[in-house]
XYZ file of C-alpha atoms in Angstrom:
653
model
C -7.594 75.347 -45.014
C -3.758 76.155 -43.754
C -1.849 73.759 -41.574
C -0.676 75.778 -38.617
C 1.122 73.293 -36.192
C -2.533 74.160 -34.067
C -4.453 72.460 -37.323
C -2.498 69.691 -37.426
C -2.662 68.739 -33.519
C -6.465 69.020 -34.265
C -6.125 66.911 -37.129
C -3.966 64.215 -35.163
C -6.105 64.588 -32.367
C -9.604 64.112 -33.773
C -8.163 61.137 -36.250
C -6.082 59.358 -33.090
C -8.977 59.227 -30.934
C -11.065 56.706 -33.238
C -8.593 54.604 -33.411
C -8.226 51.102 -30.636
C -4.409 51.248 -29.238
C -3.250 48.061 -30.154
C -2.848 45.074 -27.256
C 0.832 44.647 -27.660
C 0.819 48.764 -27.130
C -1.416 49.041 -24.157
C 1.430 50.458 -21.455
C 0.863 47.152 -19.421
C 2.245 45.007 -22.274
C 4.693 47.666 -23.138
C 5.753 47.569 -19.533
C 6.539 43.448 -19.981
C 8.412 43.325 -23.122
C 10.735 45.825 -20.954
C 11.128 43.377 -18.373
C 10.962 40.132 -20.824
C 14.422 42.435 -21.805
C 16.100 43.214 -19.065
C 15.280 39.189 -18.137
C 16.929 37.961 -21.312
C 20.484 40.715 -20.315
C 20.225 38.714 -16.821
C 19.894 34.828 -18.048
C 22.920 35.942 -21.042
C 24.691 36.959 -17.909
C 23.821 33.629 -16.178
C 25.450 31.704 -19.359
C 28.396 33.488 -19.540
C 29.072 33.831 -16.236
C 28.273 29.227 -16.013
C 31.010 29.344 -19.119
C 33.478 31.045 -17.341
C 33.191 28.207 -14.211
C 33.187 25.098 -16.965
C 35.925 25.706 -17.855
C 35.015 23.888 -21.089
C 33.090 21.137 -19.524
C 29.949 20.104 -18.688
C 28.019 21.972 -16.606
C 25.668 19.181 -14.688
C 23.490 22.097 -13.323
C 22.920 24.192 -16.815
C 19.526 23.070 -17.357
C 17.821 23.095 -13.513
C 18.849 27.257 -13.900
C 17.398 27.832 -16.951
C 13.765 26.124 -16.050
C 14.380 28.951 -12.960
C 14.846 32.082 -14.798
C 12.102 30.865 -17.602
C 9.425 30.088 -15.559
C 9.408 33.740 -13.772
C 6.902 34.823 -11.720
C 5.000 36.095 -15.119
C 5.929 32.907 -17.089
C 5.740 30.342 -14.962
C 7.277 30.905 -10.896
C 8.536 28.331 -9.095
C 5.823 28.010 -6.715
C 9.015 26.151 -3.003
C 12.003 26.409 -3.320
C 14.859 22.717 -4.200
C 14.817 19.931 -1.203
C 18.574 21.454 -0.680
C 16.546 25.607 -0.088
C 17.056 25.963 -3.281
C 20.781 25.911 -4.063
C 21.643 24.912 -7.232
C 20.973 20.898 -7.859
C 23.553 18.027 -9.311
C 21.909 17.064 -12.430
C 19.577 14.677 -12.425
C 18.417 14.991 -8.817
C 14.934 15.606 -7.128
C 13.339 18.023 -7.407
C 10.838 17.517 -4.129
C 8.309 19.876 -1.590
C 5.146 21.266 -1.012
C 1.884 20.338 -2.534
C -0.694 23.108 -2.494
C -3.802 24.283 -3.378
C -5.439 27.318 -4.886
C -6.679 30.384 -3.477
C -9.571 31.308 -5.537
C -10.132 31.039 -9.154
C -8.464 34.262 -9.600
C -4.708 32.464 -9.117
C -6.005 29.445 -11.681
C -7.102 31.833 -14.772
C -3.777 33.351 -13.655
C -1.778 30.136 -14.870
C -4.686 29.708 -18.075
C -3.194 33.440 -18.684
C 0.642 32.521 -18.663
C 0.379 29.294 -20.260
C -1.242 31.134 -23.219
C 2.067 33.656 -23.514
C 4.386 30.459 -23.039
C 2.788 29.613 -26.012
C 2.319 32.219 -28.499
C 6.141 33.005 -26.798
C 6.773 29.090 -27.567
C 5.303 29.412 -31.585
C 7.167 33.140 -32.073
C 10.296 31.473 -31.247
C 9.679 28.528 -33.410
C 8.599 30.397 -36.287
C 11.942 32.103 -35.684
C 14.264 29.590 -35.413
C 12.526 27.246 -38.401
C 13.113 30.395 -40.375
C 16.881 31.110 -39.315
C 17.184 26.916 -40.035
C 16.234 27.448 -43.782
C 18.832 30.751 -44.187
C 21.662 28.631 -43.354
C 3.960 0.981 -15.060
C 5.442 -3.020 -7.082
C 3.967 -5.907 -5.861
C 3.809 -8.656 -8.212
C 0.638 -7.769 -10.773
C -2.625 -10.353 -9.923
C -6.131 -11.426 -11.268
C -8.552 -10.184 -9.511
C -10.071 -13.129 -8.472
C -11.916 -15.469 -6.416
C -11.000 -15.797 -2.419
C -13.260 -18.474 -1.830
C -11.829 -21.270 -2.439
C -13.155 -24.078 -4.288
C -12.499 -24.085 -8.261
C -12.205 -20.588 -8.484
C -12.013 -18.379 -11.557
C -9.873 -15.148 -13.273
C -10.420 -12.002 -14.122
C -9.232 -8.304 -14.911
C -5.277 -8.826 -15.073
C -4.742 -5.818 -12.683
C -1.828 -3.218 -11.987
C -1.819 -3.371 -7.676
C -2.842 -6.316 -5.991
C -5.722 -5.444 -3.951
C -6.530 -2.639 -5.982
C -9.677 -2.653 -8.722
C -9.464 -2.010 -12.180
C -12.692 -1.593 -14.436
C -12.867 -3.326 -18.143
C -14.736 -4.247 -20.680
C -15.625 -7.428 -20.182
C -16.129 -8.928 -15.849
C -16.980 -12.425 -14.313
C -18.040 -13.551 -10.459
C -17.296 -16.305 -11.309
C -22.071 -17.131 -12.040
C -22.226 -14.228 -14.801
C -20.046 -12.789 -17.769
C -20.791 -9.288 -18.053
C -19.757 -7.768 -22.110
C -19.698 -4.467 -22.854
C -21.129 -5.165 -26.964
C -21.461 -1.273 -27.742
C -24.457 1.004 -26.183
C -24.874 -2.417 -24.339
C -23.983 -3.789 -20.930
C -24.872 -7.756 -21.846
C -25.244 -10.357 -18.560
C -24.897 -13.572 -19.562
C -25.812 -16.935 -17.573
C -22.653 -19.474 -17.249
C -23.939 -21.604 -14.436
C -26.041 -23.862 -17.068
C -24.153 -26.169 -19.705
C -25.265 -23.691 -22.054
C -24.825 -19.971 -22.214
C -27.864 -17.331 -21.885
C -28.725 -14.141 -22.051
C -30.104 -13.004 -18.778
C -30.047 -9.324 -18.188
C -28.289 -6.730 -20.266
C -27.588 -2.744 -19.363
C -28.859 -0.425 -22.526
C -26.867 2.675 -22.821
C -29.452 6.166 -24.530
C -28.628 8.816 -26.404
C -25.075 10.350 -27.441
C -23.083 8.103 -25.235
C -20.362 5.933 -25.110
C -19.875 2.705 -22.325
C -15.508 3.377 -21.402
C -15.836 0.340 -18.684
C -16.917 -0.880 -15.742
C -16.304 -2.753 -12.424
C -17.808 -5.274 -11.244
C -18.744 -6.548 -7.310
C -20.912 -8.245 -5.583
C -24.352 -6.711 -6.472
C -23.026 -4.055 -7.827
C -21.628 -2.554 -11.164
C -20.170 0.765 -12.004
C -20.577 1.686 -15.593
C -18.051 4.404 -16.307
C -19.394 6.055 -19.902
C -18.794 9.554 -22.204
C -21.702 12.332 -22.863
C -21.509 15.838 -24.304
C -23.670 17.727 -23.591
C -24.139 21.066 -24.857
C -23.358 23.883 -23.306
C -22.411 27.473 -23.022
C -20.378 30.241 -21.541
C -19.928 34.253 -22.410
C -17.591 32.972 -24.904
C -19.988 30.601 -26.373
C -21.232 26.872 -26.672
C -19.046 23.838 -25.854
C -20.694 21.624 -27.588
C -17.178 19.051 -27.854
C -16.754 19.293 -24.182
C -16.836 15.703 -22.711
C -17.641 14.606 -19.432
C -17.463 11.232 -17.682
C -19.891 9.680 -15.962
C -19.739 6.985 -13.579
C -23.705 5.405 -13.553
C -24.315 2.730 -10.310
C -26.528 -0.179 -11.003
C -27.985 -3.125 -8.470
C -27.907 -6.376 -10.365
C -29.471 -8.899 -7.429
C -31.800 -9.687 -10.295
C -30.017 -9.596 -13.580
C -33.136 -9.580 -15.427
C -33.714 -5.936 -14.198
C -31.146 -4.188 -13.446
C -31.672 -1.158 -11.179
C -30.339 2.389 -11.415
C -28.269 3.368 -7.923
C -27.265 7.588 -8.859
C -24.588 8.419 -10.699
C -21.549 10.579 -10.311
C -20.468 13.649 -13.350
C -17.707 15.275 -13.786
C -15.641 17.108 -16.910
C -13.323 15.462 -18.503
C -12.696 12.281 -20.624
C -12.426 8.913 -19.482
C -9.111 7.972 -18.012
C -9.594 5.024 -15.710
C -10.794 3.967 -12.323
C -9.928 1.607 -9.450
C -12.445 0.249 -6.108
C -10.409 -0.390 -2.879
C -12.621 -0.971 0.417
C -15.801 -0.639 -1.253
C -15.099 2.925 -2.548
C -14.710 4.441 -6.567
C -11.879 6.756 -7.210
C -12.973 7.492 -11.230
C -10.617 9.747 -13.097
C -11.231 11.723 -15.737
C -8.789 14.525 -17.800
C -10.122 17.848 -18.367
C -8.807 19.998 -20.873
C -8.682 23.862 -20.098
C -9.471 26.197 -22.421
C -6.796 28.762 -22.496
C -7.968 31.580 -24.820
C -11.461 31.723 -22.063
C -12.206 34.930 -20.958
C -12.144 35.117 -16.842
C -15.590 35.706 -16.163
C -16.371 31.978 -18.339
C -15.560 29.429 -15.454
C -17.183 26.867 -17.707
C -14.125 27.174 -19.843
C -11.470 25.844 -17.541
C -12.606 24.877 -14.088
C -13.965 21.523 -13.803
C -17.505 20.233 -12.638
C -18.616 17.938 -10.251
C -21.558 16.880 -10.766
C -22.823 19.595 -12.201
C -21.333 22.135 -9.459
C -17.711 24.319 -10.040
C -15.327 22.649 -8.192
C -14.249 24.613 -5.012
C -10.920 26.087 -5.562
C -9.126 24.682 -2.590
C -9.745 21.084 -4.261
C -8.183 22.327 -6.450
C -4.180 21.396 -6.267
C -2.003 23.948 -8.934
C 1.096 22.716 -10.476
C 4.470 23.532 -9.695
C 4.708 26.377 -11.625
C 2.675 29.058 -12.572
C 1.537 27.253 -15.514
C -0.999 24.938 -16.380
C -3.447 23.647 -19.180
C -5.208 20.176 -18.301
C -6.585 18.658 -15.180
C -7.005 15.396 -13.662
C -9.728 15.175 -12.122
C -10.880 12.747 -9.167
C -13.803 11.900 -7.348
C -14.210 9.339 -4.995
C -17.800 7.838 -4.103
C -19.116 4.683 -1.877
C -20.919 1.311 -3.244
C -23.610 1.587 -0.889
C -24.005 5.333 -1.705
C -23.207 5.682 -5.680
C -25.072 9.377 -5.945
C -23.733 11.233 -3.430
C -19.351 12.225 -3.779
C -17.401 11.223 -1.096
C -14.457 13.599 -1.828
C -13.256 15.099 -4.966
C -9.736 16.672 -6.020
C -8.572 18.166 -9.642
C -4.802 17.710 -9.904
C -3.714 21.324 -12.401
C -1.086 21.392 -14.944
C -0.577 18.608 -17.971
C -2.145 16.101 -17.192
C -0.657 12.306 -17.044
C 0.158 8.768 -16.406
C -1.856 7.741 -13.170
C -0.589 4.963 -11.088
C -2.156 4.006 -7.917
C -0.559 2.090 -5.060
C -2.816 0.153 -2.219
C -2.683 3.729 -0.265
C -1.856 6.889 -3.038
C -2.111 7.986 -6.226
C 0.282 9.268 -8.993
C -0.319 11.951 -11.013
C 3.063 12.069 -13.353
C 3.320 14.635 -15.963
C 6.327 14.922 -19.164
C 8.180 17.934 -18.930
C 9.339 18.077 -22.076
C 13.484 19.485 -23.055
C 13.733 22.977 -23.862
C 16.305 25.382 -25.084
C 16.534 26.477 -20.814
C 16.525 22.160 -19.558
C 18.460 19.421 -20.090
C 16.537 16.869 -20.371
C 12.989 15.487 -20.262
C 12.064 15.497 -17.087
C 8.562 14.163 -14.901
C 7.037 15.619 -12.577
C 5.445 13.684 -9.964
C 2.196 14.997 -8.319
C 1.010 12.315 -4.765
C -1.958 11.987 -3.149
C -3.466 9.704 -0.890
C -7.119 7.820 -0.752
C -8.310 6.216 2.370
C -12.436 5.927 2.956
C -13.253 7.728 -0.324
C -11.082 10.799 1.392
C -8.671 12.644 -0.837
C -5.598 13.847 0.566
C -2.558 15.959 -1.491
C 0.700 14.695 0.189
C 4.084 16.150 -2.394
C 5.246 16.414 -5.901
C 8.864 16.003 -6.775
C 10.567 16.360 -10.642
C 12.482 13.704 -11.484
C 14.881 13.321 -14.654
C 13.854 11.275 -17.889
C 10.423 9.596 -18.229
C 8.430 6.875 -17.730
C 7.825 3.748 -19.859
C 4.793 3.175 -18.742
C 2.871 2.539 -15.197
C 5.239 -0.772 -14.816
C 7.853 1.294 -14.295
C 6.740 3.544 -11.204
C 6.086 1.466 -8.202
C 5.722 1.852 -3.995
C 6.492 -0.462 -1.709
C 7.033 0.203 1.593
C 6.221 3.439 2.083
C 8.536 4.388 -0.220
C 8.329 5.073 -4.764
C 10.857 3.279 -6.786
C 11.295 4.373 -10.544
C 12.557 3.631 -13.640
C 13.632 6.713 -16.352
C 14.987 7.491 -19.686
C 16.672 10.359 -20.051
C 17.414 11.609 -23.370
C 20.093 15.243 -23.292
C 18.020 18.625 -24.278
C 19.210 21.826 -25.300
C 20.403 22.406 -22.022
C 22.787 19.273 -21.301
C 25.970 20.844 -23.475
C 29.307 21.689 -22.924
C 29.450 25.533 -22.807
C 33.183 27.466 -24.130
C 33.601 31.028 -23.112
C 32.357 33.451 -26.118
C 32.989 36.922 -25.957
C 29.954 37.518 -27.512
C 26.796 38.689 -25.301
C 24.222 36.460 -27.049
C 26.713 34.408 -29.023
C 26.894 31.161 -26.128
C 27.772 28.387 -28.497
C 26.951 24.530 -27.794
C 27.548 20.782 -28.650
C 24.795 18.739 -28.351
C 25.364 15.108 -25.879
C 22.426 13.435 -27.514
C 23.748 9.534 -26.190
C 20.041 8.667 -23.862
C 20.464 7.081 -20.813
C 18.420 5.638 -17.600
C 18.163 6.175 -14.104
C 16.812 4.106 -11.455
C 15.434 6.505 -8.523
C 14.162 5.896 -5.108
C 12.057 8.742 -2.635
C 10.919 8.314 0.764
C 7.416 8.924 0.818
C 7.328 12.712 0.464
C 9.206 12.362 -2.709
C 12.699 13.283 -1.052
C 15.576 11.843 -3.194
C 16.774 8.642 -1.003
C 18.904 7.263 -4.121
C 19.575 6.750 -7.636
C 22.419 4.697 -10.045
C 22.589 6.964 -13.436
C 23.571 6.434 -16.522
C 22.197 2.734 -16.862
C 22.298 1.144 -20.247
C 23.700 4.288 -21.906
C 22.523 4.661 -26.059
C 19.341 2.076 -25.091
C 15.462 2.652 -23.678
C 13.383 1.038 -20.841
C 10.650 -1.001 -22.898
C 9.397 -2.825 -19.747
C 9.768 -2.682 -15.941
C 8.492 -4.881 -12.773
C 9.368 -4.479 -9.600
C 8.729 -7.850 -7.353
C 8.890 -6.553 -3.663
C 12.739 -6.146 -2.969
C 13.868 -6.271 -6.390
C 13.155 -4.535 -9.916
C 13.843 -5.674 -13.137
C 14.337 -3.357 -16.237
C 13.876 -4.156 -19.684
C 16.592 -2.138 -22.077
C 16.539 -2.230 -25.926
C 18.812 -0.628 -28.581
C 20.456 -3.922 -30.306
C 20.327 -5.896 -27.118
C 17.717 -7.010 -24.448
C 19.331 -6.496 -20.869
C 17.246 -7.221 -18.310
C 18.317 -5.530 -15.280
C 18.029 -6.784 -11.516
C 18.235 -4.755 -8.822
C 18.452 -4.918 -5.145
C 15.904 -2.786 -3.125
C 16.646 -4.158 0.221
C 18.665 -0.746 1.381
C 16.648 1.900 -0.314
C 19.355 4.408 0.466
C 21.453 2.302 -1.098
C 19.942 0.219 -4.591
C 22.524 -2.172 -6.149
C 22.060 -3.403 -10.084
C 22.943 -7.136 -9.923
C 22.832 -7.972 -12.794
C 22.271 -7.528 -16.806
C 21.667 -10.329 -18.869
C 21.714 -9.618 -22.624
C 19.932 -11.944 -25.376
C 18.570 -11.278 -28.927
C 15.259 -9.192 -29.262
C 13.140 -7.412 -26.192
C 10.535 -7.529 -23.674
C 7.209 -4.834 -24.301
C 5.583 -6.400 -20.913
C 7.020 -8.857 -17.546
C 5.066 -10.758 -15.438
C 5.578 -12.587 -12.193
C 5.082 -16.276 -13.052
C 5.207 -17.922 -10.015
C 8.298 -18.662 -7.439
C 11.807 -17.665 -9.228
C 10.392 -16.639 -12.577
C 9.814 -14.238 -14.653
C 7.646 -14.281 -17.560
C 8.670 -12.047 -20.960
C 6.572 -10.857 -23.765
C 7.876 -9.474 -26.714
C 9.766 -9.598 -29.560
C 12.496 -11.385 -31.035
C 15.554 -9.994 -33.460
C 18.010 -11.212 -35.111
C 22.037 -10.065 -33.450
C 22.110 -6.785 -34.906
C 18.588 -6.205 -33.273
C 17.687 -4.890 -36.971
C 14.728 -7.400 -38.229
C 12.928 -8.773 -35.904
C 12.094 -12.818 -36.382
C 8.190 -12.915 -34.738
C 6.751 -12.299 -31.292
C 8.496 -13.993 -28.553
C 8.126 -15.438 -25.060
C 10.584 -15.540 -22.646
C 11.143 -16.972 -19.456
C 13.679 -15.990 -16.846
C 14.450 -17.356 -14.006
C 15.288 -14.618 -11.717
C 15.638 -17.511 -8.517
C 18.976 -15.772 -8.119
C 18.548 -12.274 -9.245
C 22.922 -11.910 -9.467
C 22.416 -15.144 -12.454
C 19.220 -14.463 -14.180
C 18.767 -17.065 -16.780
C 16.256 -17.250 -20.410
C 16.201 -20.570 -19.758
C 13.547 -21.495 -22.015
C 11.783 -19.229 -25.359
C 9.131 -19.837 -27.637
C 9.113 -17.263 -30.607
C 5.351 -17.398 -33.318
C 7.858 -16.646 -35.778
C 5.474 -14.069 -38.391
C 4.131 -11.827 -35.984
C 4.512 -7.936 -35.779
C 3.163 -7.332 -32.436
C 1.124 -8.395 -29.360
C -1.300 -6.302 -28.227
C 0.557 -6.948 -24.526
C 2.674 -4.659 -24.806
C 0.829 -1.082 -24.612
C -2.576 -3.086 -22.588
C -1.931 -5.170 -19.374
C -5.670 -6.057 -19.721
C -5.033 -8.240 -23.149
C -2.983 -10.431 -20.379
C -4.347 -13.807 -18.827
C -1.690 -15.116 -16.947
C -2.249 -17.660 -14.374
C 0.890 -19.674 -13.108
C -2.024 -21.569 -10.298
C -4.132 -22.462 -13.731
C -0.667 -22.252 -15.911
C -2.114 -20.443 -18.574
C -0.990 -17.458 -20.188
C -3.387 -15.892 -23.084
C -2.492 -12.594 -25.140
C -3.279 -11.230 -29.124
C -0.967 -11.295 -31.264
C -1.374 -9.277 -34.663
C 0.034 -10.876 -38.294
C -1.576 -11.899 -41.524
C -4.561 -12.429 -38.964
C -5.539 -11.157 -35.779
C -5.093 -13.933 -33.189
C -5.964 -15.294 -29.926
C -3.258 -17.453 -28.363
C -2.973 -20.098 -25.403
C -0.344 -21.398 -24.298
C 1.065 -23.046 -20.467
C 4.489 -23.795 -19.346
C 6.679 -26.483 -17.958
C 9.973 -28.025 -18.200
C 9.677 -28.699 -21.666
C 9.094 -24.752 -21.959
C 6.174 -23.296 -24.187
C 3.049 -25.562 -25.048
C 0.590 -23.704 -27.661
C -2.830 -25.211 -26.091
C -5.176 -22.917 -28.883
C -4.882 -20.267 -31.402
C -7.568 -18.933 -32.323
C -7.897 -16.388 -35.201
C -9.242 -13.148 -33.678
C -10.012 -11.067 -37.338
C -12.146 -7.388 -37.048
C -11.488 -8.284 -32.546
C -7.865 -7.099 -32.401
C -8.734 -4.044 -29.530
C -11.469 -5.914 -27.532
C -10.526 -9.664 -27.178
C -10.250 -11.146 -23.438
C -10.644 -14.342 -21.690
C -11.650 -16.269 -18.629
C -11.777 -19.049 -16.883
C -13.952 -20.096 -14.220
C -13.826 -23.092 -13.411
C -13.224 -26.278 -15.938
C -14.136 -23.490 -18.283
C -12.421 -21.237 -20.663
C -14.657 -18.356 -22.137
C -13.016 -16.292 -25.497
C -14.385 -12.724 -25.327
C -15.015 -10.979 -28.781
C -16.896 -8.041 -29.601
C -20.933 -9.861 -29.414
C -18.784 -13.433 -29.692
C -18.813 -16.206 -26.668
C -16.607 -18.971 -27.269
C -16.719 -21.765 -24.024
C -13.867 -24.303 -24.563
C -12.712 -27.152 -21.859
C -9.693 -25.647 -20.224
C -7.772 -29.339 -19.517
C -8.532 -30.136 -23.727
C -9.615 -26.906 -25.042
C -12.304 -28.555 -26.856
C -15.062 -26.100 -27.750
C -18.288 -27.121 -26.008
C -20.569 -23.826 -26.271
C -20.856 -20.257 -28.236
C -23.003 -17.388 -28.108
C -23.479 -14.575 -30.507
C -24.796 -11.417 -27.874
């Protein structure tokens, strides 16, 4: 057949009708790329304008400008203006504003899609760059304890006074409750000889996480993986967190009173005024279809959360939720309230009145430093309410680096410069602005009000060092930084608008955990090093005299030679620190794993007991009840005289 113009057109039409147009060539995608190209030109213009304005000096606000341009309506829109009505902020200034809940599931899916698009874009950019390179932790922490007088007993080491926490072992002064694999064992300790008197077993493909005991109620939290299906397939590995409450008034026959189940893996729990607040982390499937709600909307009691209970992030993208459900110990089968904080999930700090979810935003080419988004919710009698959110420069070391006091929030962050914190000389080439990186790490202290607006800050603390531990006690804050020496800083916070560094004690080594130890004393647990900071000598206990915050002194220290770490550095619940009973206990990792108990007096630290705990590094707990000291490791409980530490009894469960 002669292929004239008409026949050629016909052949092309027939062939193209059989072809599916790639998504990248769909009109919407082409428009999006054109818009993105226009954005890049605008960004280049802003870079050159900033360079001309800077005239060779550091441009303090360039990270914020880069972020707002990068987080455009298509890939991360800012949902509120900054505290100064949208004007460029000074480097390090807190960005604070309102916190909103979602309008509907479509809005949330838009965030999911933006996250997917951003990750794909970042992956592509990383690949291009890689190829180019190849070519050329307030108030004093306390122990939950008996308040009825008498001999008393210790319990879980908690973060916030008056806010209960779950753990793997508990006591109510009459019994020990111990998590032993798939069973919570109940051990009677009122007699001379310990005896097992009851148990709460788990059946099926579930695993215990923690539990809490109050009165005749025991709340057990466990994870399970029920298989579910959606339009995109099944989710056999999606975890759910369940809190099941038992009546233990008859410990030989515990009775289930009800359960609360929510999406996500267990994060933590808090108990205040008879209400339980259950936290889980739910990761959305960012490749999910819009119709598959199970892939990106969390559930409570098997039902999807209402969009009005989902707190949306400050920028238009997100991939994870912190799910919070509250219920009463008196009606543990019914939820009182629930909220899901959508974003990236992160560290949780719970004060006596508020919940703070702290999410890290890592530095990129458009942002100066790593930063932290703080999302605040209030709670009272089970009711949850979104309050405010803010962004500060730097990242938190742990929950002791953030603390609420008299309505204000105090926090200390480590600020590591990223791509944007640089000197930017003028360039004649549109897209070839050269940068000179500043890589010195510093630290910043912030004080925020009840709406998370900045009251004050102190910047550039301890250059080239990082926060290793912190403690806020009333109007005074203490934090330790380390590189070669151990500066223990003391900060006067009595005037929230004018905090003042009072002193900085420099000694070899560093403290990874700080704990108030009676009037004017602060206990530090960490590592001892040589003067260069390069060689560790062992685990170190320090006692600091903080009676005069302007003149903090290390008055005693004790080094456990040969030890290379302690669990106190990352899990405060392993620590027993009771100044009234004068007991300090924690695990130490050396050639063998040991539990140490110390006392403290005028002559310094005295080692009362060292017990090898090989094989039980992560689940050792210790309590005292009256005149007995109980050491719990796995399925073994040992009882000692609390005065002499002579072994009195043991039981294997």
